[in-house]
Amino acid sequence: MRRSGLLHAELNRLIAAMGHTDTLVIADVGLPVPPGVTCIDLAVLPGIPSFAQVFDAIHAELAVEAVTFASEIHQHNPALVRLSDQLKSEGTTVEETSHESFKQRCAQARAVVRTGETAPYANVILHAGVTF
């Protein structure tokens, strides 16, 4: 048993197997998962776990060089706008695209991690970086 950090075995295996530029999606409860893409479904109840909880846990374990958000966050999700600004200030490359394009890009992800989040457009694509 791990003493600290991410406890979810499947998430740990996924993060350990990711290579530079591989992508991982953290999704709200409503984002469609493309056929053939692994879905790690963490949703228990509406809002549980939250996008923020899952993002923080994964971000602490995965080297992230870039993120992609749907541009609709500016009209519908101020919390993700704040997260985007925070990541930019930390030196992470932040990209935005339309929600339709975002959904298409999910087809190339190693996996989609589904949260219980119900806030609109609470989705992000994490682009793996390197630790050296």
mmCIF file of N, CA and C in Angstrom, residues 9-121:
data_model
loop_
_atom_site.group_PDB
_atom_site.id
_atom_site.type_symbol
_atom_site.label_atom_id
_atom_site.label_comp_id
_atom_site.label_asym_id
_atom_site.label_seq_id
_atom_site.Cartn_x
_atom_site.Cartn_y
_atom_site.Cartn_z
ATOM 1 N N ALA A 9 -4.867 2.521 -8.439
ATOM 2 C CA ALA A 9 -3.888 1.667 -9.127
ATOM 3 C C ALA A 9 -3.891 1.884 -10.637
ATOM 4 N N GLU A 10 -5.067 1.970 -11.252
ATOM 5 C CA GLU A 10 -5.128 2.129 -12.706
ATOM 6 C C GLU A 10 -4.561 3.479 -13.136
ATOM 7 N N LEU A 11 -4.841 4.533 -12.368
ATOM 8 C CA LEU A 11 -4.265 5.846 -12.682
ATOM 9 C C LEU A 11 -2.750 5.830 -12.532
ATOM 10 N N ASN A 12 -2.250 5.171 -11.504
ATOM 11 C CA ASN A 12 -0.797 5.068 -11.321
ATOM 12 C C ASN A 12 -0.138 4.354 -12.494
ATOM 13 N N ARG A 13 -0.739 3.257 -12.955
ATOM 14 C CA ARG A 13 -0.182 2.527 -14.105
ATOM 15 C C ARG A 13 -0.190 3.405 -15.348
ATOM 16 N N LEU A 14 -1.286 4.110 -15.568
ATOM 17 C CA LEU A 14 -1.406 4.969 -16.744
ATOM 18 C C LEU A 14 -0.349 6.062 -16.729
ATOM 19 N N ILE A 15 -0.207 6.753 -15.626
ATOM 20 C CA ILE A 15 0.763 7.846 -15.528
ATOM 21 C C ILE A 15 2.183 7.320 -15.718
ATOM 22 N N ALA A 16 2.482 6.177 -15.114
ATOM 23 C CA ALA A 16 3.824 5.600 -15.256
ATOM 24 C C ALA A 16 4.128 5.202 -16.698
ATOM 25 N N ALA A 17 3.117 4.841 -17.459
ATOM 26 C CA ALA A 17 3.315 4.391 -18.844
ATOM 27 C C ALA A 17 3.332 5.532 -19.852
ATOM 28 N N MET A 18 2.964 6.731 -19.440
ATOM 29 C CA MET A 18 2.873 7.836 -20.395
ATOM 30 C C MET A 18 4.251 8.322 -20.815
ATOM 31 N N GLY A 19 4.363 8.653 -22.093
ATOM 32 C CA GLY A 19 5.588 9.204 -22.641
ATOM 33 C C GLY A 19 5.400 10.663 -23.017
ATOM 34 N N HIS A 20 6.504 11.299 -23.385
ATOM 35 C CA HIS A 20 6.491 12.713 -23.750
ATOM 36 C C HIS A 20 5.468 12.969 -24.857
ATOM 37 N N THR A 21 4.627 13.941 -24.648
ATOM 38 C CA THR A 21 3.541 14.413 -25.528
ATOM 39 C C THR A 21 2.301 13.527 -25.537
ATOM 40 N N ASP A 22 2.307 12.381 -24.851
ATOM 41 C CA ASP A 22 1.064 11.622 -24.712
ATOM 42 C C ASP A 22 0.035 12.499 -24.012
ATOM 43 N N THR A 23 -1.239 12.229 -24.265
ATOM 44 C CA THR A 23 -2.278 13.051 -23.651
ATOM 45 C C THR A 23 -3.204 12.224 -22.781
ATOM 46 N N LEU A 24 -3.728 12.897 -21.765
ATOM 47 C CA LEU A 24 -4.671 12.335 -20.808
ATOM 48 C C LEU A 24 -5.757 13.378 -20.601
ATOM 49 N N VAL A 25 -7.005 12.962 -20.652
ATOM 50 C CA VAL A 25 -8.124 13.884 -20.482
ATOM 51 C C VAL A 25 -8.708 13.713 -19.085
ATOM 52 N N ILE A 26 -8.936 14.829 -18.410
ATOM 53 C CA ILE A 26 -9.737 14.831 -17.188
ATOM 54 C C ILE A 26 -11.059 15.463 -17.584
ATOM 55 N N ALA A 27 -12.155 14.730 -17.380
ATOM 56 C CA ALA A 27 -13.443 15.125 -17.941
ATOM 57 C C ALA A 27 -14.530 15.271 -16.887
ATOM 58 N N ASP A 28 -15.485 16.138 -17.214
ATOM 59 C CA ASP A 28 -16.687 16.216 -16.398
ATOM 60 C C ASP A 28 -17.556 14.992 -16.679
ATOM 61 N N VAL A 29 -18.652 14.894 -15.980
ATOM 62 C CA VAL A 29 -19.491 13.703 -16.064
ATOM 63 C C VAL A 29 -20.162 13.544 -17.432
ATOM 64 N N GLY A 30 -20.261 14.627 -18.198
ATOM 65 C CA GLY A 30 -20.996 14.559 -19.451
ATOM 66 C C GLY A 30 -20.182 14.429 -20.718
ATOM 67 N N LEU A 31 -18.864 14.568 -20.647
ATOM 68 C CA LEU A 31 -18.056 14.523 -21.869
ATOM 69 C C LEU A 31 -18.119 13.126 -22.488
ATOM 70 N N PRO A 32 -18.450 13.030 -23.779
ATOM 71 C CA PRO A 32 -18.468 11.708 -24.405
ATOM 72 C C PRO A 32 -17.053 11.151 -24.553
ATOM 73 N N VAL A 33 -16.917 9.876 -24.264
ATOM 74 C CA VAL A 33 -15.624 9.204 -24.411
ATOM 75 C C VAL A 33 -15.610 8.531 -25.781
ATOM 76 N N PRO A 34 -14.638 8.871 -26.623
ATOM 77 C CA PRO A 34 -14.603 8.285 -27.967
ATOM 78 C C PRO A 34 -14.446 6.762 -27.921
ATOM 79 N N PRO A 35 -15.036 6.070 -28.887
ATOM 80 C CA PRO A 35 -14.864 4.614 -28.953
ATOM 81 C C PRO A 35 -13.381 4.257 -29.028
ATOM 82 N N GLY A 36 -13.003 3.229 -28.274
ATOM 83 C CA GLY A 36 -11.630 2.756 -28.302
ATOM 84 C C GLY A 36 -10.693 3.441 -27.327
ATOM 85 N N VAL A 37 -11.137 4.535 -26.706
ATOM 86 C CA VAL A 37 -10.306 5.232 -25.719
ATOM 87 C C VAL A 37 -10.668 4.700 -24.334
ATOM 88 N N THR A 38 -9.659 4.354 -23.557
ATOM 89 C CA THR A 38 -9.882 3.867 -22.203
ATOM 90 C C THR A 38 -10.569 4.933 -21.369
ATOM 91 N N CYS A 39 -11.594 4.529 -20.618
ATOM 92 C CA CYS A 39 -12.262 5.437 -19.684
ATOM 93 C C CYS A 39 -12.021 4.922 -18.268
ATOM 94 N N ILE A 40 -11.410 5.764 -17.450
ATOM 95 C CA ILE A 40 -11.261 5.464 -16.028
ATOM 96 C C ILE A 40 -12.345 6.274 -15.338
ATOM 97 N N ASP A 41 -13.420 5.606 -14.972
ATOM 98 C CA ASP A 41 -14.617 6.280 -14.469
ATOM 99 C C ASP A 41 -14.566 6.374 -12.951
ATOM 100 N N LEU A 42 -14.350 7.592 -12.467
ATOM 101 C CA LEU A 42 -14.285 7.835 -11.030
ATOM 102 C C LEU A 42 -15.592 8.383 -10.477
ATOM 103 N N ALA A 43 -16.545 8.730 -11.354
ATOM 104 C CA ALA A 43 -17.788 9.376 -10.935
ATOM 105 C C ALA A 43 -18.561 8.479 -9.971
ATOM 106 N N VAL A 44 -18.935 9.058 -8.821
ATOM 107 C CA VAL A 44 -19.699 8.339 -7.812
ATOM 108 C C VAL A 44 -21.090 8.948 -7.687
ATOM 109 N N LEU A 45 -21.127 10.260 -7.533
ATOM 110 C CA LEU A 45 -22.358 11.044 -7.436
ATOM 111 C C LEU A 45 -22.115 12.352 -8.166
ATOM 112 N N PRO A 46 -23.169 13.085 -8.519
ATOM 113 C CA PRO A 46 -22.929 14.403 -9.114
ATOM 114 C C PRO A 46 -22.015 15.238 -8.210
ATOM 115 N N GLY A 47 -20.902 15.691 -8.782
ATOM 116 C CA GLY A 47 -19.942 16.507 -8.035
ATOM 117 C C GLY A 47 -18.882 15.726 -7.280
ATOM 118 N N ILE A 48 -18.991 14.411 -7.242
ATOM 119 C CA ILE A 48 -18.055 13.596 -6.466
ATOM 120 C C ILE A 48 -17.436 12.530 -7.354
ATOM 121 N N PRO A 49 -16.112 12.515 -7.511
ATOM 122 C CA PRO A 49 -15.188 13.568 -7.098
ATOM 123 C C PRO A 49 -15.281 14.759 -8.045
ATOM 124 N N SER A 50 -14.810 15.888 -7.555
ATOM 125 C CA SER A 50 -14.840 17.108 -8.358
ATOM 126 C C SER A 50 -13.698 17.109 -9.372
ATOM 127 N N PHE A 51 -13.851 17.941 -10.381
ATOM 128 C CA PHE A 51 -12.776 18.138 -11.357
ATOM 129 C C PHE A 51 -11.510 18.582 -10.633
ATOM 130 N N ALA A 52 -11.640 19.557 -9.731
ATOM 131 C CA ALA A 52 -10.470 20.114 -9.042
ATOM 132 C C ALA A 52 -9.728 19.047 -8.243
ATOM 133 N N GLN A 53 -10.450 18.194 -7.546
ATOM 134 C CA GLN A 53 -9.803 17.142 -6.758
ATOM 135 C C GLN A 53 -8.997 16.199 -7.647
ATOM 136 N N VAL A 54 -9.593 15.782 -8.745
ATOM 137 C CA VAL A 54 -8.918 14.840 -9.638
ATOM 138 C C VAL A 54 -7.754 15.526 -10.349
ATOM 139 N N PHE A 55 -7.965 16.765 -10.810
ATOM 140 C CA PHE A 55 -6.877 17.499 -11.458
ATOM 141 C C PHE A 55 -5.688 17.622 -10.512
ATOM 142 N N ASP A 56 -5.930 18.053 -9.282
ATOM 143 C CA ASP A 56 -4.831 18.241 -8.327
ATOM 144 C C ASP A 56 -4.072 16.936 -8.083
ATOM 145 N N ALA A 57 -4.798 15.831 -7.934
ATOM 146 C CA ALA A 57 -4.153 14.545 -7.664
ATOM 147 C C ALA A 57 -3.297 14.087 -8.846
ATOM 148 N N ILE A 58 -3.812 14.227 -10.056
ATOM 149 C CA ILE A 58 -3.062 13.792 -11.238
ATOM 150 C C ILE A 58 -1.920 14.752 -11.534
ATOM 151 N N HIS A 59 -2.173 16.044 -11.422
ATOM 152 C CA HIS A 59 -1.142 17.050 -11.717
ATOM 153 C C HIS A 59 0.056 16.911 -10.779
ATOM 154 N N ALA A 60 -0.185 16.449 -9.559
ATOM 155 C CA ALA A 60 0.910 16.242 -8.605
ATOM 156 C C ALA A 60 1.810 15.075 -9.015
ATOM 157 N N GLU A 61 1.305 14.166 -9.843
ATOM 158 C CA GLU A 61 2.047 12.961 -10.217
ATOM 159 C C GLU A 61 2.607 12.995 -11.637
ATOM 160 N N LEU A 62 1.967 13.731 -12.540
ATOM 161 C CA LEU A 62 2.310 13.705 -13.960
ATOM 162 C C LEU A 62 3.059 14.968 -14.357
ATOM 163 N N ALA A 63 4.184 14.807 -15.049
ATOM 164 C CA ALA A 63 4.885 15.962 -15.618
ATOM 165 C C ALA A 63 4.039 16.479 -16.780
ATOM 166 N N VAL A 64 3.569 17.718 -16.670
ATOM 167 C CA VAL A 64 2.677 18.305 -17.675
ATOM 168 C C VAL A 64 3.378 19.498 -18.304
ATOM 169 N N GLU A 65 3.534 19.471 -19.636
ATOM 170 C CA GLU A 65 4.155 20.608 -20.315
ATOM 171 C C GLU A 65 3.131 21.525 -20.962
ATOM 172 N N ALA A 66 1.923 21.013 -21.210
ATOM 173 C CA ALA A 66 0.895 21.824 -21.853
ATOM 174 C C ALA A 66 -0.478 21.282 -21.487
ATOM 175 N N VAL A 67 -1.463 22.153 -21.580
ATOM 176 C CA VAL A 67 -2.853 21.770 -21.350
ATOM 177 C C VAL A 67 -3.715 22.383 -22.447
ATOM 178 N N THR A 68 -4.848 21.762 -22.693
ATOM 179 C CA THR A 68 -5.817 22.293 -23.644
ATOM 180 C C THR A 68 -7.175 22.364 -22.964
ATOM 181 N N PHE A 69 -7.801 23.532 -23.050
ATOM 182 C CA PHE A 69 -9.153 23.757 -22.549
ATOM 183 C C PHE A 69 -10.068 24.107 -23.713
ATOM 184 N N ALA A 70 -11.357 23.925 -23.523
ATOM 185 C CA ALA A 70 -12.336 24.447 -24.479
ATOM 186 C C ALA A 70 -12.443 25.950 -24.263
ATOM 187 N N SER A 71 -12.476 26.699 -25.335
ATOM 188 C CA SER A 71 -12.537 28.165 -25.227
ATOM 189 C C SER A 71 -13.820 28.637 -24.553
ATOM 190 N N GLU A 72 -14.825 27.800 -24.505
ATOM 191 C CA GLU A 72 -16.096 28.156 -23.867
ATOM 192 C C GLU A 72 -15.973 28.380 -22.364
ATOM 193 N N ILE A 73 -14.841 28.001 -21.764
ATOM 194 C CA ILE A 73 -14.683 28.235 -20.322
ATOM 195 C C ILE A 73 -14.815 29.713 -19.982
ATOM 196 N N HIS A 74 -14.450 30.593 -20.908
ATOM 197 C CA HIS A 74 -14.496 32.031 -20.624
ATOM 198 C C HIS A 74 -15.919 32.524 -20.382
ATOM 199 N N GLN A 75 -16.890 31.902 -20.996
ATOM 200 C CA GLN A 75 -18.280 32.294 -20.792
ATOM 201 C C GLN A 75 -18.979 31.471 -19.713
ATOM 202 N N HIS A 76 -18.471 30.268 -19.427
ATOM 203 C CA HIS A 76 -19.255 29.339 -18.618
ATOM 204 C C HIS A 76 -18.560 28.760 -17.389
ATOM 205 N N ASN A 77 -17.247 28.929 -17.238
ATOM 206 C CA ASN A 77 -16.567 28.269 -16.125
ATOM 207 C C ASN A 77 -15.408 29.121 -15.600
ATOM 208 N N PRO A 78 -15.716 30.113 -14.761
ATOM 209 C CA PRO A 78 -14.662 30.987 -14.241
ATOM 210 C C PRO A 78 -13.586 30.250 -13.433
ATOM 211 N N ALA A 79 -13.933 29.138 -12.808
ATOM 212 C CA ALA A 79 -12.931 28.384 -12.043
ATOM 213 C C ALA A 79 -11.845 27.838 -12.971
ATOM 214 N N LEU A 80 -12.234 27.378 -14.154
ATOM 215 C CA LEU A 80 -11.231 26.882 -15.099
ATOM 216 C C LEU A 80 -10.442 28.013 -15.735
ATOM 217 N N VAL A 81 -11.038 29.186 -15.866
ATOM 218 C CA VAL A 81 -10.280 30.353 -16.338
ATOM 219 C C VAL A 81 -9.182 30.671 -15.322
ATOM 220 N N ARG A 82 -9.515 30.624 -14.035
ATOM 221 C CA ARG A 82 -8.505 30.871 -12.995
ATOM 222 C C ARG A 82 -7.415 29.802 -13.026
ATOM 223 N N LEU A 83 -7.808 28.549 -13.210
ATOM 224 C CA LEU A 83 -6.822 27.469 -13.308
ATOM 225 C C LEU A 83 -5.919 27.686 -14.514
ATOM 226 N N SER A 84 -6.490 28.061 -15.637
ATOM 227 C CA SER A 84 -5.708 28.342 -16.846
ATOM 228 C C SER A 84 -4.686 29.439 -16.581
ATOM 229 N N ASP A 85 -5.122 30.517 -15.943
ATOM 230 C CA ASP A 85 -4.217 31.625 -15.624
ATOM 231 C C ASP A 85 -3.103 31.175 -14.680
ATOM 232 N N GLN A 86 -3.455 30.349 -13.692
ATOM 233 C CA GLN A 86 -2.456 29.845 -12.743
ATOM 234 C C GLN A 86 -1.416 28.994 -13.464
ATOM 235 N N LEU A 87 -1.871 28.107 -14.329
ATOM 236 C CA LEU A 87 -0.945 27.243 -15.058
ATOM 237 C C LEU A 87 -0.022 28.059 -15.955
ATOM 238 N N LYS A 88 -0.563 29.078 -16.623
ATOM 239 C CA LYS A 88 0.266 29.966 -17.452
ATOM 240 C C LYS A 88 1.346 30.620 -16.608
ATOM 241 N N SER A 89 0.964 31.096 -15.421
ATOM 242 C CA SER A 89 1.929 31.783 -14.558
ATOM 243 C C SER A 89 3.025 30.840 -14.067
ATOM 244 N N GLU A 90 2.748 29.542 -14.052
ATOM 245 C CA GLU A 90 3.738 28.537 -13.644
ATOM 246 C C GLU A 90 4.593 28.062 -14.815
ATOM 247 N N GLY A 91 4.326 28.580 -16.012
ATOM 248 C CA GLY A 91 5.125 28.223 -17.176
ATOM 249 C C GLY A 91 4.565 27.108 -18.039
ATOM 250 N N THR A 92 3.370 26.649 -17.734
ATOM 251 C CA THR A 92 2.731 25.620 -18.553
ATOM 252 C C THR A 92 2.133 26.272 -19.795
ATOM 253 N N THR A 93 2.315 25.658 -20.941
ATOM 254 C CA THR A 93 1.693 26.145 -22.169
ATOM 255 C C THR A 93 0.199 25.848 -22.106
ATOM 256 N N VAL A 94 -0.618 26.874 -22.352
ATOM 257 C CA VAL A 94 -2.071 26.723 -22.310
ATOM 258 C C VAL A 94 -2.633 26.988 -23.698
ATOM 259 N N GLU A 95 -3.357 26.019 -24.203
ATOM 260 C CA GLU A 95 -3.998 26.134 -25.509
ATOM 261 C C GLU A 95 -5.510 26.082 -25.311
ATOM 262 N N GLU A 96 -6.226 26.767 -26.185
ATOM 263 C CA GLU A 96 -7.682 26.707 -26.179
ATOM 264 C C GLU A 96 -8.168 26.347 -27.568
ATOM 265 N N THR A 97 -9.284 25.647 -27.604
ATOM 266 C CA THR A 97 -9.908 25.255 -28.861
ATOM 267 C C THR A 97 -11.410 25.194 -28.633
ATOM 268 N N SER A 98 -12.177 25.111 -29.675
ATOM 269 C CA SER A 98 -13.628 24.997 -29.503
ATOM 270 C C SER A 98 -13.960 23.669 -28.819
ATOM 271 N N HIS A 99 -15.120 23.623 -28.191
ATOM 272 C CA HIS A 99 -15.535 22.394 -27.519
ATOM 273 C C HIS A 99 -15.655 21.238 -28.516
ATOM 274 N N GLU A 100 -16.141 21.524 -29.714
ATOM 275 C CA GLU A 100 -16.251 20.470 -30.728
ATOM 276 C C GLU A 100 -14.877 19.917 -31.096
ATOM 277 N N SER A 101 -13.909 20.795 -31.288
ATOM 278 C CA SER A 101 -12.544 20.353 -31.591
ATOM 279 C C SER A 101 -11.948 19.603 -30.403
ATOM 280 N N PHE A 102 -12.231 20.082 -29.190
ATOM 281 C CA PHE A 102 -11.756 19.423 -27.974
ATOM 282 C C PHE A 102 -12.215 17.969 -27.967
ATOM 283 N N LYS A 103 -13.501 17.753 -28.227
ATOM 284 C CA LYS A 103 -14.041 16.391 -28.222
ATOM 285 C C LYS A 103 -13.350 15.524 -29.273
ATOM 286 N N GLN A 104 -13.051 16.077 -30.424
ATOM 287 C CA GLN A 104 -12.350 15.313 -31.459
ATOM 288 C C GLN A 104 -10.937 14.947 -31.011
ATOM 289 N N ARG A 105 -10.267 15.869 -30.332
ATOM 290 C CA ARG A 105 -8.899 15.606 -29.867
ATOM 291 C C ARG A 105 -8.842 14.506 -28.808
ATOM 292 N N CYS A 106 -9.943 14.299 -28.110
ATOM 293 C CA CYS A 106 -9.980 13.253 -27.086
ATOM 294 C C CYS A 106 -9.753 11.866 -27.680
ATOM 295 N N ALA A 107 -10.009 11.704 -28.960
ATOM 296 C CA ALA A 107 -9.832 10.404 -29.611
ATOM 297 C C ALA A 107 -8.369 9.966 -29.633
ATOM 298 N N GLN A 108 -7.432 10.914 -29.483
ATOM 299 C CA GLN A 108 -6.006 10.572 -29.483
ATOM 300 C C GLN A 108 -5.450 10.368 -28.071
ATOM 301 N N ALA A 109 -6.272 10.540 -27.051
ATOM 302 C CA ALA A 109 -5.797 10.443 -25.670
ATOM 303 C C ALA A 109 -5.517 9.001 -25.273
ATOM 304 N N ARG A 110 -4.558 8.845 -24.361
ATOM 305 C CA ARG A 110 -4.296 7.518 -23.785
ATOM 306 C C ARG A 110 -5.499 7.052 -22.975
ATOM 307 N N ALA A 111 -6.173 8.019 -22.317
ATOM 308 C CA ALA A 111 -7.350 7.680 -21.514
ATOM 309 C C ALA A 111 -8.126 8.951 -21.195
ATOM 310 N N VAL A 112 -9.390 8.745 -20.855
ATOM 311 C CA VAL A 112 -10.237 9.808 -20.318
ATOM 312 C C VAL A 112 -10.555 9.425 -18.881
ATOM 313 N N VAL A 113 -10.272 10.331 -17.949
ATOM 314 C CA VAL A 113 -10.594 10.123 -16.542
ATOM 315 C C VAL A 113 -11.882 10.901 -16.277
ATOM 316 N N ARG A 114 -12.961 10.172 -16.036
ATOM 317 C CA ARG A 114 -14.281 10.779 -15.854
ATOM 318 C C ARG A 114 -14.510 11.079 -14.378
ATOM 319 N N THR A 115 -14.772 12.349 -14.083
ATOM 320 C CA THR A 115 -15.072 12.778 -12.721
ATOM 321 C C THR A 115 -16.586 12.886 -12.551
ATOM 322 N N GLY A 116 -17.011 13.272 -11.370
ATOM 323 C CA GLY A 116 -18.424 13.528 -11.129
ATOM 324 C C GLY A 116 -18.799 14.981 -11.344
ATOM 325 N N GLU A 117 -17.866 15.765 -11.870
ATOM 326 C CA GLU A 117 -18.061 17.216 -12.023
ATOM 327 C C GLU A 117 -19.254 17.532 -12.923
ATOM 328 N N THR A 118 -20.074 18.498 -12.478
ATOM 329 C CA THR A 118 -21.244 18.914 -13.251
ATOM 330 C C THR A 118 -21.153 20.352 -13.741
ATOM 331 N N ALA A 119 -20.078 21.059 -13.443
ATOM 332 C CA ALA A 119 -19.901 22.423 -13.962
ATOM 333 C C ALA A 119 -19.654 22.341 -15.465
ATOM 334 N N PRO A 120 -20.160 23.307 -16.235
ATOM 335 C CA PRO A 120 -20.007 23.237 -17.687
ATOM 336 C C PRO A 120 -18.556 23.365 -18.141
ATOM 337 N N TYR A 121 -18.222 22.592 -19.150
ATOM 338 C CA TYR A 121 -16.905 22.632 -19.810
ATOM 339 C C TYR A 121 -15.746 22.353 -18.851
#
